[in-house]
Coordinates of C-alpha atoms in Angstrom, one line a residue:
Chain T
M4 CA 107.9 102.7 64.7
A5 CA 106.0 102.8 68.0
E6 CA 105.5 106.0 69.8
S7 CA 108.6 107.2 71.8
V8 CA 108.5 106.6 75.6
I9 CA 110.7 109.6 76.0
A10 CA 111.2 112.4 73.4
A11 CA 113.4 115.3 74.3
R12 CA 113.9 118.2 71.9
D13 CA 116.5 120.9 72.4
L14 CA 116.2 120.3 76.1
S15 CA 118.2 122.7 78.4
L16 CA 118.4 123.2 82.1
V17 CA 120.3 126.0 83.7
F18 CA 120.8 126.1 87.5
Q19 CA 121.2 129.6 88.9
T20 CA 123.9 129.4 91.6
R21 CA 125.8 132.0 93.6
D22 CA 128.8 131.4 91.3
G23 CA 126.7 132.1 88.2
P24 CA 124.6 129.9 85.9
V25 CA 125.5 126.3 85.6
H26 CA 124.4 124.7 82.3
A27 CA 123.5 121.2 83.6
L28 CA 121.8 120.3 80.3
S29 CA 122.4 121.9 76.9
S30 CA 120.3 121.2 73.8
V31 CA 119.6 117.6 74.5
D32 CA 117.8 115.6 71.8
L33 CA 116.9 112.1 72.6
D34 CA 114.3 109.5 71.6
I35 CA 113.7 106.3 73.5
A36 CA 111.5 103.6 72.1
P37 CA 109.5 101.1 74.2
G38 CA 111.4 98.2 75.5
E39 CA 114.8 99.8 75.1
F40 CA 117.5 99.6 77.7
I41 CA 119.3 103.0 77.6
S42 CA 122.4 103.8 79.6
L43 CA 123.4 107.4 80.2
I44 CA 127.1 107.5 80.8
G45 CA 129.5 110.3 81.5
P46 CA 131.7 111.8 84.2
S47 CA 130.1 113.7 87.1
G48 CA 128.7 117.0 86.1
C49 CA 127.7 115.8 82.7
G50 CA 124.0 116.1 83.5
K51 CA 123.1 112.4 83.3
T52 CA 121.4 112.4 86.7
T53 CA 119.8 115.7 85.9
L54 CA 118.3 114.3 82.7
L55 CA 116.9 111.4 84.6
R56 CA 115.4 113.8 87.2
V57 CA 113.8 115.9 84.4
I58 CA 112.2 112.8 83.0
A59 CA 110.9 112.0 86.5
D60 CA 109.7 115.6 87.0
L61 CA 112.0 116.0 90.0
E62 CA 113.6 118.9 88.1
R63 CA 112.1 121.2 85.5
A64 CA 113.8 122.0 82.2
T65 CA 114.4 125.7 81.5
S66 CA 113.9 125.4 77.8
G67 CA 113.1 122.9 75.1
S68 CA 110.5 120.2 75.3
I69 CA 110.3 116.7 76.8
A70 CA 107.5 114.2 76.6
V71 CA 107.1 111.0 78.6
N72 CA 104.6 108.6 77.1
G73 CA 103.4 111.5 75.0
R74 CA 102.6 113.8 77.9
S75 CA 104.5 116.2 80.2
P76 CA 106.7 114.7 82.9
A77 CA 104.4 116.1 85.5
Q78 CA 101.4 114.4 84.0
A79 CA 103.4 111.2 83.7
R80 CA 104.4 111.4 87.3
L81 CA 100.8 111.9 88.4
A82 CA 99.8 108.9 86.3
R83 CA 102.6 106.9 88.0
D84 CA 104.1 106.0 84.6
Y85 CA 107.6 105.3 86.0
G86 CA 109.4 103.7 88.9
Y87 CA 112.6 105.4 90.2
V88 CA 115.6 103.7 91.8
F89 CA 118.0 106.0 93.6
Q90 CA 121.7 105.7 94.2
A91 CA 121.0 104.5 97.7
P92 CA 118.3 102.1 98.6
A93 CA 116.6 104.8 100.7
L94 CA 114.3 102.2 102.4
Y95 CA 112.4 103.6 105.3
P96 CA 114.1 102.0 108.3
W97 CA 110.9 101.7 110.4
R98 CA 109.2 99.5 107.8
T99 CA 109.9 95.9 107.0
I100 CA 111.0 94.9 103.5
L101 CA 107.5 94.0 102.6
G102 CA 106.2 97.3 104.2
N103 CA 108.7 99.3 102.1
V104 CA 107.7 97.6 98.9
M105 CA 104.0 98.1 99.8
L106 CA 104.4 101.8 100.5
P107 CA 103.9 103.1 96.9
L108 CA 100.8 100.9 96.7
E109 CA 99.5 102.3 99.9
I110 CA 100.0 105.8 98.5
M111 CA 98.1 104.8 95.4
G112 CA 95.3 103.5 97.5
V113 CA 95.5 99.8 96.5
P114 CA 93.5 97.6 98.8
R115 CA 95.4 96.0 101.6
A116 CA 95.2 92.3 100.5
E117 CA 96.2 93.2 97.0
R118 CA 99.1 95.3 98.2
A119 CA 100.7 92.4 100.0
A120 CA 100.2 90.0 97.1
R121 CA 101.7 92.4 94.6
A122 CA 104.6 93.4 96.8
K123 CA 105.4 89.7 97.5
A124 CA 105.4 89.0 93.7
Q125 CA 107.9 91.8 93.2
L126 CA 110.1 90.6 96.0
D127 CA 110.1 87.1 94.4
L128 CA 111.2 88.7 91.1
V129 CA 114.3 90.1 92.7
N130 CA 115.0 86.9 94.6
L131 CA 114.1 88.3 98.0
G132 CA 111.3 85.9 98.8
G133 CA 111.5 84.9 102.5
F134 CA 112.9 88.3 103.6
E135 CA 109.5 90.1 103.8
R136 CA 109.5 90.5 107.6
K137 CA 113.1 91.6 107.9
F138 CA 114.0 95.2 108.6
P139 CA 116.3 97.0 106.2
W140 CA 119.3 97.0 108.5
Q141 CA 119.1 93.2 108.6
L142 CA 119.9 93.0 104.9
S143 CA 123.2 93.5 103.0
G144 CA 123.7 96.5 100.8
G145 CA 123.0 94.5 97.6
M146 CA 119.8 93.0 99.0
Q147 CA 118.6 96.4 100.1
Q148 CA 119.1 97.8 96.6
R149 CA 117.2 94.8 95.2
A150 CA 114.4 95.6 97.6
S151 CA 114.4 99.2 96.4
I152 CA 114.1 97.8 92.8
A153 CA 111.2 95.7 93.9
R154 CA 109.7 98.8 95.4
A155 CA 110.1 100.7 92.1
L156 CA 108.5 97.8 90.2
A157 CA 105.6 97.5 92.7
I158 CA 103.4 100.0 91.0
E159 CA 104.1 98.1 87.7
P160 CA 105.4 100.9 85.6
K161 CA 106.3 100.4 82.0
L162 CA 109.3 102.7 82.5
L163 CA 112.1 102.2 85.0
L164 CA 114.5 105.0 85.8
M165 CA 117.6 104.0 87.6
D166 CA 120.2 106.4 88.9
E167 CA 123.5 104.6 89.5
P168 CA 121.7 102.0 91.5
F169 CA 124.7 99.7 91.9
G170 CA 127.3 102.5 92.3
A171 CA 127.8 102.0 96.0
L172 CA 128.2 98.2 95.8
D173 CA 131.4 96.1 95.3
E174 CA 132.2 94.6 91.9
I175 CA 131.2 91.0 92.8
V176 CA 127.7 92.0 94.0
R177 CA 127.5 94.5 91.1
D178 CA 128.1 91.8 88.5
H179 CA 125.5 89.6 90.1
L180 CA 122.9 92.3 90.2
N181 CA 123.7 93.3 86.6
E182 CA 122.9 89.7 85.5
Q183 CA 119.7 89.7 87.5
L184 CA 118.7 93.1 86.1
L185 CA 119.1 91.8 82.6
K186 CA 116.9 88.7 83.3
L187 CA 114.4 91.0 84.9
W188 CA 114.4 93.3 81.9
A189 CA 114.1 90.3 79.5
A190 CA 111.2 88.9 81.5
T191 CA 109.2 92.2 81.9
R192 CA 110.2 94.0 78.7
K193 CA 110.1 97.3 80.4
T194 CA 111.8 100.4 79.1
V195 CA 114.9 101.2 81.3
V196 CA 116.9 104.4 81.5
F197 CA 120.0 103.6 83.5
V198 CA 122.5 106.2 84.7
T199 CA 126.1 104.9 85.3
H200 CA 129.7 105.9 85.1
S201 CA 130.9 102.4 84.4
I202 CA 131.7 101.6 80.8
P203 CA 131.5 97.7 81.2
E204 CA 128.2 98.0 83.1
A205 CA 126.7 100.2 80.3
V206 CA 127.9 98.0 77.5
F207 CA 126.8 94.8 79.3
L208 CA 123.2 96.0 80.0
S209 CA 122.2 98.4 77.2
T210 CA 120.6 98.3 73.8
R211 CA 121.9 101.9 73.3
I212 CA 124.4 103.9 75.2
V213 CA 124.1 107.7 75.4
V214 CA 127.5 109.3 76.0
M215 CA 127.4 112.6 77.8
S216 CA 130.0 115.3 78.5
P217 CA 130.1 118.1 81.1
R218 CA 130.3 121.9 80.9
P219 CA 127.8 122.3 79.4
G220 CA 126.0 118.9 80.0
R221 CA 125.3 117.5 76.5
I222 CA 125.1 114.3 74.5
T223 CA 128.3 113.7 72.5
D224 CA 127.5 110.2 71.0
I225 CA 124.8 107.6 71.0
V226 CA 126.3 104.1 70.6
P227 CA 124.2 101.2 69.5
C228 CA 124.9 98.1 71.6
D229 CA 123.3 95.1 69.8
L230 CA 124.8 92.2 71.7
G231 CA 121.5 90.3 71.6
P232 CA 119.3 89.4 74.4
D233 CA 121.4 86.5 75.8
R234 CA 124.4 88.0 77.6
P235 CA 126.5 85.8 79.9
L236 CA 129.1 87.7 82.0
E237 CA 131.8 86.2 79.7
I238 CA 130.5 88.3 76.9
R239 CA 132.7 91.1 78.3
E240 CA 135.8 89.3 76.9
T241 CA 134.5 89.1 73.3
P242 CA 135.9 91.4 70.6
E243 CA 132.4 92.8 69.9
F244 CA 132.0 93.9 73.5
L245 CA 135.4 95.5 73.6
R246 CA 134.8 97.3 70.3
I247 CA 131.6 98.9 71.7
A248 CA 133.4 99.7 75.0
Q249 CA 136.2 101.4 72.9
R250 CA 133.7 103.5 71.0
V251 CA 132.1 104.7 74.3
R252 CA 135.6 105.5 75.7
D253 CA 136.4 107.5 72.5
G254 CA 133.1 109.3 72.9
L255 CA 133.9 110.3 76.5
R256 CA 137.4 111.4 75.4
A257 CA 136.1 113.5 72.5
G258 CA 133.8 115.3 75.0
H259 CA 136.9 116.2 77.0
A260 CA 135.4 114.1 79.8
Y261 CA 138.8 113.3 81.0
D262 CA 140.0 116.8 81.5
V263 CA 139.6 116.9 85.3
Chain G
M11 CA 128.2 91.3 132.0
M12 CA 125.7 92.3 134.6
S13 CA 128.1 92.7 137.5
R14 CA 130.6 94.6 135.3
S15 CA 128.0 97.3 134.7
V16 CA 126.4 97.3 138.2
L17 CA 129.5 97.4 140.3
P18 CA 130.8 100.9 139.1
V19 CA 127.3 102.3 139.6
L20 CA 127.0 101.0 143.1
T21 CA 130.5 102.3 143.9
V22 CA 129.6 105.8 142.8
C23 CA 126.3 105.7 144.7
A24 CA 128.0 104.5 147.9
A25 CA 130.6 107.3 147.5
L26 CA 127.8 109.9 147.2
V27 CA 126.1 108.6 150.3
V28 CA 129.3 108.8 152.3
L29 CA 129.9 112.3 151.0
W30 CA 126.4 113.2 152.1
Y31 CA 126.9 111.9 155.6
L32 CA 130.2 113.8 155.9
G33 CA 128.4 116.9 154.6
A34 CA 125.6 116.5 157.2
V35 CA 128.1 116.2 160.0
W36 CA 130.0 119.2 158.9
M37 CA 127.0 121.4 158.2
N38 CA 125.1 120.6 161.4
W39 CA 128.2 120.7 163.6
Q40 CA 127.9 124.3 164.7
L41 CA 124.1 123.8 165.5
V42 CA 124.9 120.9 167.8
A43 CA 127.9 122.5 169.3
D44 CA 126.0 125.7 170.2
A45 CA 123.1 123.7 171.7
Q46 CA 125.5 121.6 173.8
A47 CA 127.4 124.6 175.0
R48 CA 124.1 126.2 176.1
A49 CA 123.3 123.0 178.0
G50 CA 126.7 123.0 179.6
A51 CA 127.5 119.5 178.1
T52 CA 130.8 118.4 176.7
P53 CA 130.0 115.4 174.5
D54 CA 132.8 113.3 173.0
L55 CA 133.4 112.9 169.2
T56 CA 131.1 109.9 168.6
E57 CA 128.3 111.5 170.6
M58 CA 128.7 114.7 168.6
I59 CA 128.5 112.8 165.3
R60 CA 125.5 110.9 166.5
L61 CA 123.8 114.2 167.4
T62 CA 124.6 115.9 164.1
L63 CA 122.8 113.1 162.3
A64 CA 119.7 113.1 164.5
Q65 CA 118.6 116.8 164.7
P66 CA 114.9 117.5 164.3
R67 CA 115.6 120.6 162.2
P68 CA 119.0 120.0 160.7
L69 CA 120.7 122.3 158.2
L70 CA 121.3 119.3 156.1
P71 CA 119.4 116.1 157.0
A72 CA 121.2 112.8 156.8
P73 CA 119.8 110.3 154.1
H74 CA 118.4 108.0 156.7
Q75 CA 116.4 110.9 158.3
I76 CA 114.9 111.7 154.9
I77 CA 114.0 108.1 154.3
G78 CA 112.5 107.9 157.7
E79 CA 110.4 111.0 157.2
L80 CA 109.3 109.7 153.7
W81 CA 108.3 106.3 155.3
R82 CA 106.4 108.0 158.1
T83 CA 104.5 110.4 155.7
T84 CA 103.7 107.8 153.0
V85 CA 103.3 104.4 154.7
T86 CA 102.5 105.1 158.3
L87 CA 100.0 107.9 157.7
P88 CA 96.7 107.1 156.0
V89 CA 96.4 108.6 152.5
T90 CA 93.4 110.6 153.7
S91 CA 95.5 112.5 156.2
R92 CA 96.4 116.1 155.3
R93 CA 100.0 115.3 156.3
S94 CA 100.2 112.3 154.0
L95 CA 102.9 112.8 151.3
V96 CA 101.0 110.4 149.0
H97 CA 98.1 112.8 149.1
H98 CA 100.3 115.8 148.3
A99 CA 102.2 114.0 145.6
W100 CA 98.9 113.0 144.0
V101 CA 97.7 116.6 143.9
T102 CA 100.9 117.7 142.2
L103 CA 101.0 114.7 139.9
S104 CA 97.5 115.1 138.6
A105 CA 98.2 118.8 137.8
A106 CA 101.5 117.8 136.2
L107 CA 100.0 115.1 134.1
T108 CA 97.1 117.2 133.0
G109 CA 99.5 120.0 132.0
F110 CA 101.8 117.5 130.3
G111 CA 98.9 116.3 128.1
M112 CA 97.9 119.8 127.3
G113 CA 101.5 120.9 126.6
V114 CA 102.4 117.9 124.5
G115 CA 99.2 118.3 122.4
F116 CA 99.8 122.0 121.9
G117 CA 103.5 121.4 121.2
V118 CA 102.9 118.8 118.5
V119 CA 100.2 120.8 116.8
L120 CA 102.5 123.9 116.8
A121 CA 105.3 121.8 115.3
V122 CA 103.0 120.5 112.6
A123 CA 101.9 124.0 111.8
I124 CA 105.5 125.4 111.7
V125 CA 106.7 122.6 109.4
H126 CA 103.8 123.1 107.0
L127 CA 103.6 126.9 106.9
R128 CA 106.9 128.6 106.2
A129 CA 105.6 132.0 107.4
L130 CA 104.9 130.6 110.8
E131 CA 108.5 129.6 111.5
R132 CA 109.7 133.2 111.1
S133 CA 106.8 134.8 112.9
V134 CA 106.1 132.4 115.7
M135 CA 109.4 130.9 116.6
P136 CA 110.9 134.0 118.2
W137 CA 107.9 134.3 120.4
I138 CA 108.1 130.7 121.4
V139 CA 111.8 131.1 122.4
A140 CA 111.0 134.4 124.2
S141 CA 108.2 132.7 126.1
Q142 CA 110.7 130.3 127.6
A143 CA 113.1 133.1 128.6
V144 CA 110.5 134.5 131.0
P145 CA 111.2 133.1 134.5
V146 CA 108.3 130.8 135.3
L147 CA 108.6 131.9 138.9
A148 CA 107.7 135.4 137.9
L149 CA 105.0 134.4 135.6
A150 CA 103.2 131.8 137.7
P151 CA 101.6 134.2 140.3
I152 CA 100.3 136.5 137.4
V153 CA 98.7 133.5 135.7
I154 CA 97.3 132.1 138.9
V155 CA 95.8 135.4 140.0
A156 CA 94.5 136.2 136.5
L157 CA 92.8 132.8 136.2
G158 CA 91.6 133.1 139.8
T159 CA 89.6 136.3 138.9
L160 CA 88.0 134.3 136.1
G161 CA 86.9 131.7 138.7
L162 CA 89.5 129.1 137.7
E163 CA 91.1 127.6 140.7
G164 CA 92.7 124.3 141.8
L165 CA 94.0 121.9 139.2
L166 CA 93.6 123.8 135.9
P167 CA 95.7 126.9 136.6
K168 CA 98.6 124.6 137.8
A169 CA 98.2 122.5 134.7
I170 CA 98.4 125.5 132.5
I171 CA 101.7 126.6 134.1
A172 CA 103.0 123.0 133.7
A173 CA 101.8 123.0 130.0
Y174 CA 103.6 126.4 129.5
L175 CA 106.9 124.8 130.5
C176 CA 106.5 121.5 128.6
F177 CA 105.2 122.4 125.1
F178 CA 108.6 124.0 124.3
P179 CA 110.9 120.9 124.2
V180 CA 108.2 119.0 122.3
T181 CA 107.8 121.7 119.7
I182 CA 111.6 122.1 119.2
G183 CA 112.1 118.3 119.0
M184 CA 109.2 117.7 116.7
V185 CA 110.1 120.5 114.2
K186 CA 113.5 118.9 113.9
G187 CA 112.0 115.4 113.7
F188 CA 109.5 116.4 111.0
R189 CA 112.4 117.7 109.0
A190 CA 114.7 114.7 109.6
P191 CA 113.8 112.9 106.3
D192 CA 116.6 113.4 103.7
A193 CA 116.1 114.7 100.2
M194 CA 116.1 111.1 98.8
A195 CA 113.3 110.0 101.1
L196 CA 111.2 113.1 100.1
D197 CA 112.0 112.6 96.4
L198 CA 110.7 109.1 96.6
M199 CA 107.4 110.4 97.9
R200 CA 107.3 112.8 95.0
T201 CA 107.9 110.1 92.4
W202 CA 104.8 108.4 93.8
S203 CA 102.9 111.7 93.6
A204 CA 102.1 111.4 97.4
S205 CA 99.9 114.1 98.9
R206 CA 101.2 116.3 101.7
A207 CA 99.1 114.4 104.2
Q208 CA 100.6 111.1 103.0
V209 CA 104.1 112.5 103.2
F210 CA 103.3 113.6 106.8
W211 CA 101.7 110.4 108.0
K212 CA 104.0 107.9 106.2
L213 CA 107.3 109.7 106.3
R214 CA 107.6 112.8 108.5
L215 CA 105.7 111.4 111.5
P216 CA 107.5 108.0 111.8
A217 CA 110.8 109.8 111.2
S218 CA 110.1 112.2 114.1
L219 CA 109.3 109.6 116.8
P220 CA 112.8 109.4 118.3
Y221 CA 112.8 113.2 118.5
L222 CA 109.3 113.1 120.1
F223 CA 110.5 110.9 122.9
A224 CA 113.5 113.0 123.6
G225 CA 111.2 116.0 123.9
L226 CA 108.6 114.1 126.0
K227 CA 111.2 113.2 128.6
V228 CA 112.3 116.8 129.1
A229 CA 108.7 117.9 129.0
M230 CA 107.7 115.4 131.7
A231 CA 110.3 116.6 134.1
A232 CA 109.4 120.2 133.3
A233 CA 105.7 119.5 133.9
V234 CA 106.4 118.4 137.5
V235 CA 108.6 121.5 138.1
G236 CA 105.8 123.7 136.6
A237 CA 103.1 122.1 138.8
I238 CA 105.2 122.6 142.0
V239 CA 106.1 126.2 141.1
A240 CA 102.4 126.9 140.5
E241 CA 101.7 125.8 144.0
L242 CA 104.1 128.2 145.6
P243 CA 102.6 131.7 145.0
A244 CA 98.9 131.4 145.9
G245 CA 99.5 129.6 149.1
A246 CA 98.1 126.3 147.9
Q247 CA 96.8 124.1 150.7
A248 CA 97.9 120.8 149.1
G249 CA 100.6 119.6 146.8
L250 CA 104.4 119.1 147.0
G251 CA 104.9 122.8 146.4
A252 CA 102.7 123.6 149.4
R253 CA 104.7 121.2 151.5
L254 CA 107.9 122.9 150.4
L255 CA 106.5 126.3 151.3
A256 CA 105.1 125.3 154.7
G257 CA 108.4 123.5 155.5
S258 CA 110.4 126.6 154.8
Y259 CA 108.1 128.9 156.8
F260 CA 108.5 126.7 159.9
G261 CA 112.1 125.7 159.3
Q262 CA 111.0 122.0 158.9
T263 CA 114.0 121.0 156.8
L264 CA 113.0 117.3 157.0
Q265 CA 109.6 118.2 155.5
I266 CA 111.3 120.2 152.7
W267 CA 113.8 117.4 151.9
S268 CA 111.2 114.7 151.9
A269 CA 109.0 116.7 149.6
L270 CA 112.0 117.3 147.3
A271 CA 112.8 113.6 147.3
M272 CA 109.2 112.8 146.5
A273 CA 109.1 115.2 143.6
A274 CA 112.3 113.7 142.3
L275 CA 110.9 110.2 142.7
V276 CA 107.7 111.2 140.9
S277 CA 109.6 112.7 138.0
A278 CA 112.1 109.9 137.7
T279 CA 109.2 107.3 137.7
L280 CA 107.3 109.2 135.0
V281 CA 110.4 109.6 132.8
G282 CA 111.1 105.9 133.4
F283 CA 107.7 105.0 132.0
L284 CA 108.4 107.1 129.0
G285 CA 111.7 105.2 128.5
I286 CA 109.8 101.9 128.6
A287 CA 107.3 103.3 126.0
E288 CA 110.1 104.5 123.9
R289 CA 111.8 101.1 123.8
A290 CA 108.5 99.4 123.0
V291 CA 107.9 101.8 120.1
A292 CA 111.5 101.4 118.9
R293 CA 111.2 97.6 118.9
R294 CA 108.0 97.9 116.8
M295 CA 109.8 100.2 114.4
G296 CA 112.6 97.6 113.9
V297 CA 115.4 99.5 115.6
Q298 CA 118.5 97.5 115.9
A299 CA 118.5 96.0 119.4

């Protein structure tokens, strides 16, 4: 088996707050192989976003170990090993779409001509060719989020970290973007870690689903999701799909995820 | 569309002018009545009103008198004349603009330092606020005299007073502007391992520009006030402040009011230019028109 892209061992993170310690992550063990599409699913407070932020070196674990591409998250971040997509597009409003996608390349010190070419290629990949000169406010929410995916891809990382990227979008746009994301993943063979709280979205996209539970944030189940590479939207009506969705739902229930 | 927005504005302006005329008649009435009584004349109402609006040294000059005085001292007199208001306005304007440049430069540098050095905010900010609590009218003579003993006279001391007034709004605005980017925008920079300089130039600075312009407009008006105040204490020979002072010595209310009007005109024009620059920058930065 190839070396893990992400290897977490007994990973814990405790936030010290005024109301006492909050166990955001507790003894998390997880291995992610190259080319996998992993969804982290669970209710709010289960630590799924925190885990993603630890991988990205936006938070530091308090104990345990984690390796990203065989090195520490900080080293991986400095080596620009990953692209990160946030819940909101977070495009800089004073930059055009092209300017936004070129920004990480500017920061990496890529020469100007190459920047534009690479950014344009990424925009074509998310079907935003022709919108280069628009400003963010001129695009719909779904288009803005696609631009932010293009921005994450611009540095050509092998690992894509996505934190509920479609959470704020309506279901029709969301379905469409899920299909596009699958195509993109099939075309680029990147490793994706995808945070969501939608069961159908997780089952539709993933090769494995990591079910998490709150208080303390922990993994309660890891569900294989081998629906094959070719997944039309209609696959969501098949018994196989529903069986996996049911197991995820059971996992959430077992973790008392529904006691709100 | 145009007429709908212009008509109310014109109506308000017209109402203010009417009020001003009524005020001029009312305030100058006693002056005229006393003079007429001394001369033994008994003018009728229309003659009285005409006289209240045509006094050489009225308590409150009528608008047309101020406009007349402005016209005489700007257009009729040559610019080289010592009574030319253009000459005096230029003296004040050059000090105000120099001070504005110094103050804005200092204000921005101070804001950058405060945002990047946590300790500076706690240690320097109270002093900055305290500096603005000192009445500039009290401070100006001290500064002018102190700089005078160092051999500094003319434009520079006035510019320093102007700068003293105008760095404050720039610093306050820019500190807020540099901190305007939200956590997500900053996290993005972190995921790209951007340096502090890159975060500053590519995120904090562009995000702060709207705040900069708000600060600049306040600073511009303050710079003109600062330059005028700096002309008052040392008995300056030229400048709008000198005109105000000379006018009040000799009871030349028309001279005072025309200098005031000129000062307002200069300030409004400068702030107007800033507004144009702001819109140009906003367009380049893709602000929704």
